[in-house]
Tab-separated table of C-alpha atoms and ligand atoms in Angstrom:
chain	number	residue	atom	x	y	z
A	269	UNK	CA	-6.670	-19.824	43.829
A	270	UNK	CA	-9.962	-21.499	42.549
A	271	UNK	CA	-12.314	-18.839	42.112
A	272	UNK	CA	-17.017	-19.718	41.003
A	273	UNK	CA	-17.930	-16.876	38.973
A	274	UNK	CA	-21.606	-17.527	39.371
A	275	UNK	CA	-24.819	-15.326	38.313
A	276	UNK	CA	-23.526	-14.490	34.412
A	277	UNK	CA	-24.279	-15.288	31.128
A	278	UNK	CA	-20.937	-16.661	29.441
A	279	UNK	CA	-20.354	-16.256	25.284
A	280	UNK	CA	-18.302	-19.125	25.668
A	281	UNK	CA	-17.608	-18.286	21.534
A	282	UNK	CA	-18.201	-22.261	20.643
A	283	UNK	CA	-19.660	-22.923	17.039
A	284	UNK	CA	-22.992	-24.709	16.662
A	285	UNK	CA	-24.639	-21.172	18.270
A	286	UNK	CA	-25.340	-18.627	18.384
A	287	UNK	CA	-21.882	-17.123	20.452
A	288	UNK	CA	-21.929	-19.719	21.995
A	289	UNK	CA	-24.167	-18.813	24.966
A	290	UNK	CA	-25.101	-20.287	28.147
A	291	UNK	CA	-27.618	-18.212	30.490
A	292	UNK	CA	-27.910	-18.283	34.408
A	293	UNK	CA	-23.714	-19.735	33.665
A	294	UNK	CA	-20.709	-20.658	36.704
A	295	UNK	CA	-16.998	-20.315	35.842
A	296	UNK	CA	-14.857	-22.165	37.438
A	297	UNK	CA	-11.407	-21.140	37.305
A	298	UNK	CA	-8.680	-23.463	38.830
A	299	UNK	CA	-5.038	-22.660	38.700
A	300	UNK	CA	-4.781	-20.522	35.880
A	301	UNK	CA	-6.774	-22.251	33.505
A	302	UNK	CA	-10.632	-22.634	32.643
A	303	UNK	CA	-12.057	-25.736	34.876
A	304	UNK	CA	-15.396	-26.096	33.878
A	305	UNK	CA	-18.558	-24.240	32.279
A	306	UNK	CA	-22.004	-24.483	32.244
A	307	UNK	CA	-25.743	-23.682	33.512
A	308	UNK	CA	-25.461	-22.828	37.297
A	309	UNK	CA	-28.193	-25.796	37.380
A	310	UNK	CA	-25.956	-28.716	36.675
A	311	UNK	CA	-23.087	-27.072	38.938
A	312	UNK	CA	-21.966	-29.034	41.875
A	313	UNK	CA	-20.321	-27.031	44.137
A	314	UNK	CA	-17.400	-27.536	45.740
A	315	UNK	CA	-16.771	-25.898	49.532
A	316	UNK	CA	-13.391	-24.262	48.714
A	317	UNK	CA	-13.764	-22.450	45.337
A	318	UNK	CA	-14.652	-18.390	46.449
A	319	UNK	CA	-17.571	-17.217	44.772
A	320	UNK	CA	-18.143	-13.891	42.886
A	321	UNK	CA	-21.118	-12.851	41.633
A	322	UNK	CA	-21.432	-11.294	38.926
A	323	UNK	CA	-24.907	-10.054	38.914
A	324	UNK	CA	-26.299	-11.424	35.523
A	325	UNK	CA	-23.885	-9.360	33.709
A	326	UNK	CA	-21.998	-10.962	30.560
A	327	UNK	CA	-18.600	-12.519	30.415
A	328	UNK	CA	-16.062	-13.152	27.258
A	329	UNK	CA	-12.841	-14.264	26.221
A	330	UNK	CA	-10.523	-11.912	27.011
A	331	UNK	CA	-10.012	-9.550	23.519
A	332	UNK	CA	-7.388	-10.176	21.280
A	333	UNK	CA	-5.920	-7.710	19.306
A	334	UNK	CA	-3.790	-9.791	16.721
A	335	UNK	CA	-2.317	-6.563	14.774
A	336	UNK	CA	-1.222	-3.845	16.303
A	337	UNK	CA	2.254	-1.598	15.657
A	338	UNK	CA	1.610	-0.464	18.927
A	339	UNK	CA	5.689	-0.069	19.373
A	340	UNK	CA	7.238	3.415	17.928
A	341	UNK	CA	7.776	6.959	18.886
A	342	UNK	CA	6.220	10.935	17.854
A	343	UNK	CA	2.357	11.240	15.364
A	344	UNK	CA	2.266	11.889	11.906
A	345	UNK	CA	-1.325	14.114	12.449
A	346	UNK	CA	0.385	16.427	10.004
A	347	UNK	CA	0.088	13.854	7.659
A	348	UNK	CA	-3.351	13.064	8.846
A	349	UNK	CA	-4.130	16.909	8.493
A	350	UNK	CA	-2.131	17.171	4.225
A	351	UNK	CA	-4.569	13.763	3.745
A	352	UNK	CA	-7.615	15.573	4.124
A	353	UNK	CA	-6.823	18.191	2.487
A	354	UNK	CA	-6.665	15.687	-0.577
A	355	UNK	CA	-3.609	14.242	-0.535
A	356	UNK	CA	-2.813	9.608	-0.957
A	357	UNK	CA	-1.270	8.085	1.659
A	358	UNK	CA	1.134	6.140	-1.571
A	359	UNK	CA	2.046	10.426	-2.889
A	360	UNK	CA	3.468	10.661	0.620
A	361	UNK	CA	4.914	7.774	1.155
A	362	UNK	CA	6.747	8.373	-2.506
A	363	UNK	CA	7.498	12.074	-1.201
A	364	UNK	CA	9.016	9.938	1.903
A	365	UNK	CA	6.711	10.376	4.470
A	366	UNK	CA	4.766	8.460	6.113
A	367	UNK	CA	6.313	5.095	7.433
A	368	UNK	CA	10.072	6.291	6.903
A	369	UNK	CA	8.276	9.164	9.090
A	370	UNK	CA	7.558	7.319	12.420
A	371	UNK	CA	11.403	4.982	11.294
A	372	UNK	CA	13.334	8.724	11.293
A	373	UNK	CA	11.554	9.155	15.663
A	374	UNK	CA	10.984	5.473	16.587
A	375	UNK	CA	15.283	5.343	15.549
A	376	UNK	CA	15.697	8.669	17.531
A	377	UNK	CA	14.206	6.866	20.744
A	378	UNK	CA	15.720	5.329	23.348
A	379	UNK	CA	14.797	2.606	25.193
A	380	UNK	CA	12.841	3.447	27.816
A	381	UNK	CA	11.459	6.102	25.741
A	382	UNK	CA	9.753	3.868	23.169
A	383	UNK	CA	8.292	1.597	26.561
A	384	UNK	CA	6.888	4.494	27.912
A	385	UNK	CA	5.184	5.518	25.195
A	386	UNK	CA	3.854	1.532	24.064
A	387	UNK	CA	2.844	1.286	27.413
A	388	UNK	CA	0.736	3.951	27.605
A	389	UNK	CA	-1.213	3.153	24.556
A	390	UNK	CA	-1.168	-0.486	25.969
A	391	UNK	CA	-2.797	0.491	29.120
A	392	UNK	CA	-5.598	2.053	26.677
A	393	UNK	CA	-6.474	-1.796	25.087
A	394	UNK	CA	-6.421	-2.799	28.237
A	395	UNK	CA	-8.820	-1.224	29.622
A	396	UNK	CA	-10.975	-2.217	26.755
A	397	UNK	CA	-11.163	-6.117	28.420
A	398	UNK	CA	-7.821	-7.760	25.764
A	399	UNK	CA	-5.101	-9.949	27.486
A	400	UNK	CA	-3.654	-10.534	24.966
A	401	UNK	CA	-2.068	-8.777	21.951
A	402	UNK	CA	0.072	-8.351	19.162
A	403	UNK	CA	3.143	-6.328	18.457
A	404	UNK	CA	4.450	-6.210	15.453
A	405	UNK	CA	7.801	-4.029	14.807
A	406	UNK	CA	9.227	-2.022	11.298
A	407	UNK	CA	9.586	1.093	12.841
A	408	UNK	CA	13.300	0.216	13.237
A	409	UNK	CA	13.957	-0.930	9.511
A	410	UNK	CA	17.655	-1.284	10.715
A	411	UNK	CA	18.747	-3.639	13.132
A	412	UNK	CA	19.499	-1.820	15.941
A	413	UNK	CA	16.269	-0.260	16.098
A	414	UNK	CA	14.625	-3.242	14.918
A	415	UNK	CA	15.453	-5.726	17.816
A	416	UNK	CA	14.202	-2.568	20.157
A	417	UNK	CA	11.787	-2.342	19.863
A	418	UNK	CA	11.322	-5.931	19.872
A	419	UNK	CA	12.424	-5.683	23.436
A	420	UNK	CA	10.452	-3.287	24.201
A	421	UNK	CA	7.251	-6.344	22.926
A	422	UNK	CA	8.586	-8.394	25.096
A	423	UNK	CA	9.305	-5.865	28.306
A	424	UNK	CA	5.322	-5.140	28.094
A	425	UNK	CA	4.583	-9.248	28.109
A	426	UNK	CA	6.904	-9.638	31.183
A	427	UNK	CA	3.487	-7.596	32.647
A	428	UNK	CA	0.658	-10.224	34.707
A	429	UNK	CA	-1.603	-7.960	33.631
A	430	UNK	CA	-1.052	-9.521	29.242
A	431	UNK	CA	0.077	-11.739	27.046
A	432	UNK	CA	1.991	-9.648	24.050
A	433	UNK	CA	3.245	-11.391	21.121
A	434	UNK	CA	6.227	-10.031	18.789
A	435	UNK	CA	6.512	-10.168	15.841
A	436	UNK	CA	9.237	-8.901	13.187
A	437	UNK	CA	7.805	-6.741	10.207
A	438	UNK	CA	11.939	-5.865	8.884
A	439	UNK	CA	9.558	-5.760	5.251
A	440	UNK	CA	8.168	-2.599	5.867
A	441	UNK	CA	9.075	0.461	4.174
A	442	UNK	CA	12.127	0.214	2.593
A	443	UNK	CA	14.380	2.545	4.842
A	444	UNK	CA	15.457	5.589	3.452
A	445	UNK	CA	19.902	4.770	2.944
A	446	UNK	CA	18.392	1.603	0.699
A	447	UNK	CA	16.356	3.965	-1.253
A	448	UNK	CA	18.765	2.635	-4.677
A	449	UNK	CA	19.432	-1.505	-2.873
A	450	UNK	CA	16.404	-3.088	-2.919
A	451	UNK	CA	18.033	-5.603	-2.170
A	452	UNK	CA	20.655	-5.634	-0.160
A	453	UNK	CA	18.081	-4.618	2.054
A	454	UNK	CA	16.334	-8.010	1.381
A	455	UNK	CA	19.696	-8.912	2.039
A	456	UNK	CA	20.068	-7.231	5.458
A	457	UNK	CA	16.952	-8.591	6.409
A	458	UNK	CA	17.883	-12.070	6.089
A	459	UNK	CA	21.579	-12.142	6.316
A	460	UNK	CA	21.375	-10.003	9.535
A	461	UNK	CA	18.566	-9.346	11.097
A	462	UNK	CA	16.513	-12.024	11.093
A	463	UNK	CA	19.013	-14.931	12.747
A	464	UNK	CA	19.304	-12.054	15.518
A	465	UNK	CA	15.969	-11.661	16.041
A	466	UNK	CA	15.531	-15.492	16.119
A	467	UNK	CA	19.091	-15.413	18.560
A	468	UNK	CA	17.505	-13.951	20.999
A	469	UNK	CA	13.963	-14.690	20.831
A	470	UNK	CA	12.887	-11.648	20.365
A	471	UNK	CA	10.244	-12.609	17.564
A	472	UNK	CA	6.661	-14.794	18.170
A	473	UNK	CA	5.990	-14.345	13.304
A	474	UNK	CA	7.235	-13.007	10.922
A	475	UNK	CA	5.166	-10.871	9.102
A	476	UNK	CA	6.334	-8.768	5.360
A	477	UNK	CA	4.494	-5.223	4.187
A	478	UNK	CA	3.850	-6.468	0.787
A	479	UNK	CA	2.239	-4.138	-1.299
A	480	UNK	CA	3.414	-1.885	-4.873
A	481	UNK	CA	4.383	0.897	-2.462
A	482	UNK	CA	6.190	-1.445	-0.214
A	483	UNK	CA	7.796	-4.776	-1.502
A	484	UNK	CA	6.943	-7.626	-3.913
A	485	UNK	CA	6.045	-11.103	-3.628
A	486	UNK	CA	9.281	-11.930	-5.442
A	487	UNK	CA	10.806	-10.015	-2.454
A	488	UNK	CA	8.121	-11.395	0.415
A	489	UNK	CA	8.970	-14.893	-0.282
A	490	UNK	CA	13.444	-14.351	0.284
A	491	UNK	CA	11.948	-13.247	3.728
A	492	UNK	CA	9.315	-15.964	4.552
A	493	UNK	CA	11.380	-18.087	3.195
A	494	UNK	CA	14.013	-17.876	5.211
A	495	UNK	CA	11.442	-17.257	8.889
A	496	UNK	CA	9.752	-20.289	7.884
A	497	UNK	CA	13.961	-22.245	7.810
A	498	UNK	CA	14.400	-21.210	11.509
A	499	UNK	CA	10.348	-21.643	12.932
A	500	UNK	CA	9.001	-18.819	12.447
A	501	UNK	CA	5.059	-18.415	11.836
A	502	UNK	CA	4.694	-16.446	8.911
A	503	UNK	CA	1.597	-13.428	8.378
A	504	UNK	CA	1.638	-10.970	5.889
A	505	UNK	CA	0.199	-7.188	4.696
A	506	UNK	CA	-1.619	-8.353	1.582
A	507	UNK	CA	-3.764	-6.495	-0.628
A	508	UNK	CA	-4.481	-3.736	1.007
A	509	UNK	CA	-3.778	-1.348	-2.084
A	510	UNK	CA	-3.983	-3.341	-5.238
A	511	UNK	CA	-3.839	-6.540	-5.287
A	512	UNK	CA	0.188	-7.795	-5.651
A	513	UNK	CA	-1.180	-12.241	-5.767
A	514	UNK	CA	0.695	-11.924	-2.033
A	515	UNK	CA	-2.014	-13.332	-0.301
A	516	UNK	CA	-2.351	-16.765	-2.156
A	517	UNK	CA	1.605	-17.002	-1.862
A	518	UNK	CA	1.217	-16.344	2.048
A	519	UNK	CA	-1.756	-19.004	2.156
A	520	UNK	CA	0.786	-21.541	0.140
A	521	UNK	CA	3.793	-21.448	2.295
A	522	UNK	CA	0.550	-21.730	5.667
A	523	UNK	CA	0.976	-18.188	6.150
A	524	UNK	CA	-1.312	-17.908	9.795
A	525	UNK	CA	-3.288	-14.930	8.576
A	526	UNK	CA	-2.931	-12.951	5.839
A	527	UNK	CA	-4.473	-9.260	6.954
A	528	UNK	CA	-6.292	-5.840	5.151
A	529	UNK	CA	-6.728	-8.039	1.743
A	530	UNK	CA	-9.271	-4.834	0.688
A	531	UNK	CA	-8.196	-6.250	-3.426
A	532	UNK	CA	-8.757	-10.412	-2.047
A	533	UNK	CA	-8.800	-11.532	-5.604
A	534	UNK	CA	-11.191	-15.464	-5.272
A	535	UNK	CA	-7.808	-17.268	-5.767
A	536	UNK	CA	-6.522	-15.659	-2.954
A	537	UNK	CA	-9.325	-16.039	-0.932
A	538	UNK	CA	-9.229	-20.150	-2.451
A	539	UNK	CA	-5.960	-20.381	-1.542
A	540	UNK	CA	-6.471	-18.400	2.879
A	541	UNK	CA	-9.542	-21.647	2.796
A	542	UNK	CA	-7.478	-24.130	1.495
A	543	UNK	CA	-4.291	-23.236	3.503
A	544	UNK	CA	-6.824	-22.261	6.763
A	545	UNK	CA	-5.853	-18.632	6.777
A	546	UNK	CA	-6.976	-16.507	8.665
A	547	UNK	CA	-8.502	-13.104	7.028
A	548	UNK	CA	-7.151	-10.108	9.207
A	549	UNK	CA	-9.257	-7.171	9.522
A	550	UNK	CA	-7.960	-4.159	9.723
A	551	UNK	CA	-11.252	-1.356	8.935
A	552	UNK	CA	-9.650	1.437	10.673
A	553	UNK	CA	-7.062	1.438	8.311
A	554	UNK	CA	-10.131	1.304	5.803
A	555	UNK	CA	-11.537	4.215	7.513
A	556	UNK	CA	-8.951	6.599	7.762
A	557	UNK	CA	-7.203	6.316	4.123
A	558	UNK	CA	-11.332	7.368	3.289
A	559	UNK	CA	-10.807	3.233	1.373
A	560	UNK	CA	-13.898	2.451	-0.763
A	561	UNK	CA	-12.503	-1.727	-2.245
A	562	UNK	CA	-14.124	-2.948	0.853
A	563	UNK	CA	-12.756	-6.851	1.082
A	564	UNK	CA	-14.135	-9.801	-0.017
A	565	UNK	CA	-16.342	-11.033	3.356
A	566	UNK	CA	-18.866	-12.985	1.355
A	567	UNK	CA	-16.303	-14.959	0.031
A	568	UNK	CA	-14.596	-15.382	2.967
A	569	UNK	CA	-17.629	-16.358	4.824
A	570	UNK	CA	-18.862	-18.567	1.763
A	571	UNK	CA	-15.297	-20.588	1.432
A	572	UNK	CA	-15.170	-20.489	5.271
A	573	UNK	CA	-12.018	-18.371	6.143
A	574	UNK	CA	-11.564	-17.906	9.548
A	575	UNK	CA	-12.330	-14.067	9.409
A	576	UNK	CA	-10.650	-12.017	12.334
A	577	UNK	CA	-10.711	-7.928	13.812
A	578	UNK	CA	-8.188	-5.927	15.142
A	579	UNK	CA	-7.218	-2.264	15.312
A	580	UNK	CA	-3.807	-1.660	13.456
A	581	UNK	CA	-3.018	0.302	15.448
A	582	UNK	CA	-0.495	2.804	13.598
A	583	UNK	CA	0.430	5.775	13.457
A	584	UNK	CA	-0.268	6.775	10.023
A	585	UNK	CA	-4.224	4.581	9.247
A	586	UNK	CA	-4.927	3.464	12.471
A	587	UNK	CA	-4.286	6.185	15.494
A	588	UNK	CA	-6.705	3.607	17.017
A	589	UNK	CA	-6.660	2.385	20.641
A	590	UNK	CA	-10.358	0.586	21.179
A	591	UNK	CA	-10.162	-2.774	20.008
A	592	UNK	CA	-14.622	-2.051	20.463
A	593	UNK	CA	-13.936	0.922	17.854
A	594	UNK	CA	-12.568	-2.026	16.097
A	595	UNK	CA	-15.249	-4.249	15.627
A	596	UNK	CA	-17.487	-1.965	15.275
A	597	UNK	CA	-15.728	-0.739	12.288
A	598	UNK	CA	-16.240	-4.179	11.451
A	599	UNK	CA	-20.069	-4.013	10.945
A	600	UNK	CA	-20.882	-1.160	9.995
A	601	UNK	CA	-17.922	-0.999	7.340
A	602	UNK	CA	-17.601	-3.746	6.057
A	603	UNK	CA	-20.556	-5.803	7.160
A	604	UNK	CA	-19.620	-8.722	9.670
A	605	UNK	CA	-22.487	-9.209	12.085
A	606	UNK	CA	-22.257	-8.295	16.401
A	607	UNK	CA	-21.174	-11.874	16.374
A	608	UNK	CA	-19.067	-11.740	13.375
A	609	UNK	CA	-17.099	-8.726	15.240
A	610	UNK	CA	-16.552	-10.906	18.380
A	611	UNK	CA	-15.391	-13.691	17.009
A	612	UNK	CA	-12.971	-12.224	14.919
A	613	UNK	CA	-11.635	-10.577	18.424
A	614	UNK	CA	-11.726	-13.945	20.433
A	615	UNK	CA	-11.938	-16.989	19.195
A	616	UNK	CA	-9.756	-16.208	15.146
A	617	UNK	CA	-7.780	-13.555	16.372
A	618	UNK	CA	-5.924	-16.346	18.579
A	619	UNK	CA	-5.814	-18.668	15.220
A	620	UNK	CA	-4.256	-15.735	13.939
A	621	UNK	CA	-2.103	-15.675	16.138
A	622	UNK	CA	-1.001	-19.954	15.958
A	623	UNK	CA	-2.614	-19.748	20.074
A	624	UNK	CA	-5.580	-22.114	20.433
A	625	UNK	CA	-5.132	-22.243	24.427
A	626	UNK	CA	-7.171	-19.230	24.217
A	627	UNK	CA	-10.193	-17.353	22.832
A	628	UNK	CA	-12.698	-19.502	24.292
A	629	UNK	CA	-14.456	-21.056	27.178
A	630	UNK	CA	-14.318	-23.744	27.447
A	631	UNK	CA	-12.176	-26.093	29.847
A	632	UNK	CA	-8.312	-25.981	29.933
A	633	UNK	CA	-8.676	-23.215	27.864
A	634	UNK	CA	-6.930	-19.516	29.728
A	635	UNK	CA	-9.099	-18.340	31.553
A	636	UNK	CA	-8.605	-14.829	30.296
A	637	UNK	CA	-12.330	-13.371	30.798
A	638	UNK	CA	-13.242	-9.763	30.323
A	639	UNK	CA	-16.693	-8.866	32.055
A	640	UNK	CA	-19.057	-6.628	30.753
A	641	UNK	CA	-22.068	-4.188	31.782
A	642	UNK	CA	-24.084	-5.597	28.684
A	643	UNK	CA	-27.473	-7.425	28.846
A	644	UNK	CA	-26.570	-8.560	25.694
A	645	UNK	CA	-22.992	-9.565	23.772
A	646	UNK	CA	-23.642	-7.486	20.653
A	647	UNK	CA	-23.625	-4.422	22.606
A	648	UNK	CA	-19.457	-4.871	22.514
A	649	UNK	CA	-20.039	-3.626	18.448
A	650	UNK	CA	-22.815	-0.942	19.162
A	651	UNK	CA	-21.538	2.339	21.291
A	652	UNK	CA	-18.844	4.614	20.020
A	653	UNK	CA	-16.890	5.850	22.805
A	654	UNK	CA	-18.391	3.525	25.729
A	655	UNK	CA	-16.508	1.113	27.987
A	656	UNK	CA	-18.750	-1.686	29.283
A	657	UNK	CA	-15.693	-3.169	30.634
A	658	UNK	CA	-15.377	-4.320	34.376
A	659	UNK	CA	-13.259	-6.436	35.757
A	660	UNK	CA	-11.171	-8.681	33.487
A	661	UNK	CA	-8.800	-12.502	34.971
A	662	UNK	CA	-6.335	-13.053	33.448
A	663	UNK	CA	-4.383	-16.544	33.653
A	664	UNK	CA	-7.377	-16.303	36.437
A	665	UNK	CA	-6.074	-13.520	38.395
A	666	UNK	CA	-8.870	-10.735	38.329
A	667	UNK	CA	-6.656	-7.271	37.500
A	668	UNK	CA	-5.490	-4.721	39.570
A	669	UNK	CA	-7.078	-7.098	42.099
A	670	UNK	CA	-11.133	-6.093	41.534
B	149	NIG	O1	-0.178	-1.714	8.643
B	149	NIG	N1	0.186	-1.087	5.461
B	149	NIG	C1	1.531	-1.169	6.660
B	149	NIG	N2	1.217	-0.428	7.615
B	149	NIG	C2	1.574	0.121	7.856
B	149	NIG	C3	0.683	1.132	8.237
B	149	NIG	C4	1.495	1.738	8.810
B	149	NIG	C5	1.677	3.517	8.646
B	149	NIG	O2	1.302	3.847	7.999
B	149	NIG	O3	2.821	3.646	9.631
B	149	NIG	C6	-0.741	-0.704	8.047
B	149	NIG	O4	-1.786	0.270	7.450
B	150	FE	FE1	-0.191	-3.378	9.984
């Protein structure tokens, strides 16, 4: 089907002008891809096209949530209440709560329970114009549950409504049964879990949590070397609660992204710039943890490090199920401009996932599009709790027949 979207404003997200905005534009879609985009005055119509009048609405690339932990069971509202009474995230983690309590709930859930819980959350993200979502494992921390999580992610990605990028995060926390035996857990990841994940083609990338309460840079490097040997790209949770030097190490290995980055130092910024590594900011976690140390946004800008924004949806530090809210928080909490926030959930998010076929509206790109009832693109990160998404095209097909 060939569609011609007419009477719209298009935020192409091309560089060179604010939002790459084109007023009174048309977008031609053919075979699931963008065929043409530009001012209506420049378009020569093809009578075979089905015209859709968007009544002046804004069109953006479909949004991309490039860092989520969407697959899990249970929730951590009680831990959240404890934190509000003054307990810190690290204290709770050291007491055996935190990530490890979600691990217990996730291990206890079977495939269909995990699938249903995740599908419900995914639906909430998709309603806000999201067309690509990354999902990490990391709440299994044993072979069978890590595989179950990734299979759930893969199964959800079979839907025509969304592409799911699956990331293996076995090095997320030390499972309780390896508490006295860190080296053996790292060996388990390298010798058993990554090979099984790779053999089934269950992951598109490998991530780790490099932090005082999680894995050291040496442990992370060992996992990454193995992942790289299997051709899997790297991502890293880095410098969230302290500066461990993980970002510089990961960037030195060519990582696609380093995420969180509150404590990133200048050498880390420079290493990321040199490698073209994307900085994924996750203001939801910062907000819920009531952090005070902000990621070095000015230094990232000055070094031309691409900045992405994501929900980091997870039951512990960021139960945020809204990419628009994450964009808003990126602006209010970290000082991003609304344009940076939208680039962070489109073109730069695609880059963080190593995807070069989306995130921009230009010929040849996938026709993943969101249509919004707003006048200006800044409105997308302006309101909280309001969803102006009116229509979504996934690979050129209107979602829900809309
Ligand atoms: O991205 N930082 C580590 N991982 C998650 C938190 C996971 C959890 O607390 O369950 C994050 O913030
Ligand atoms: Fe995370």
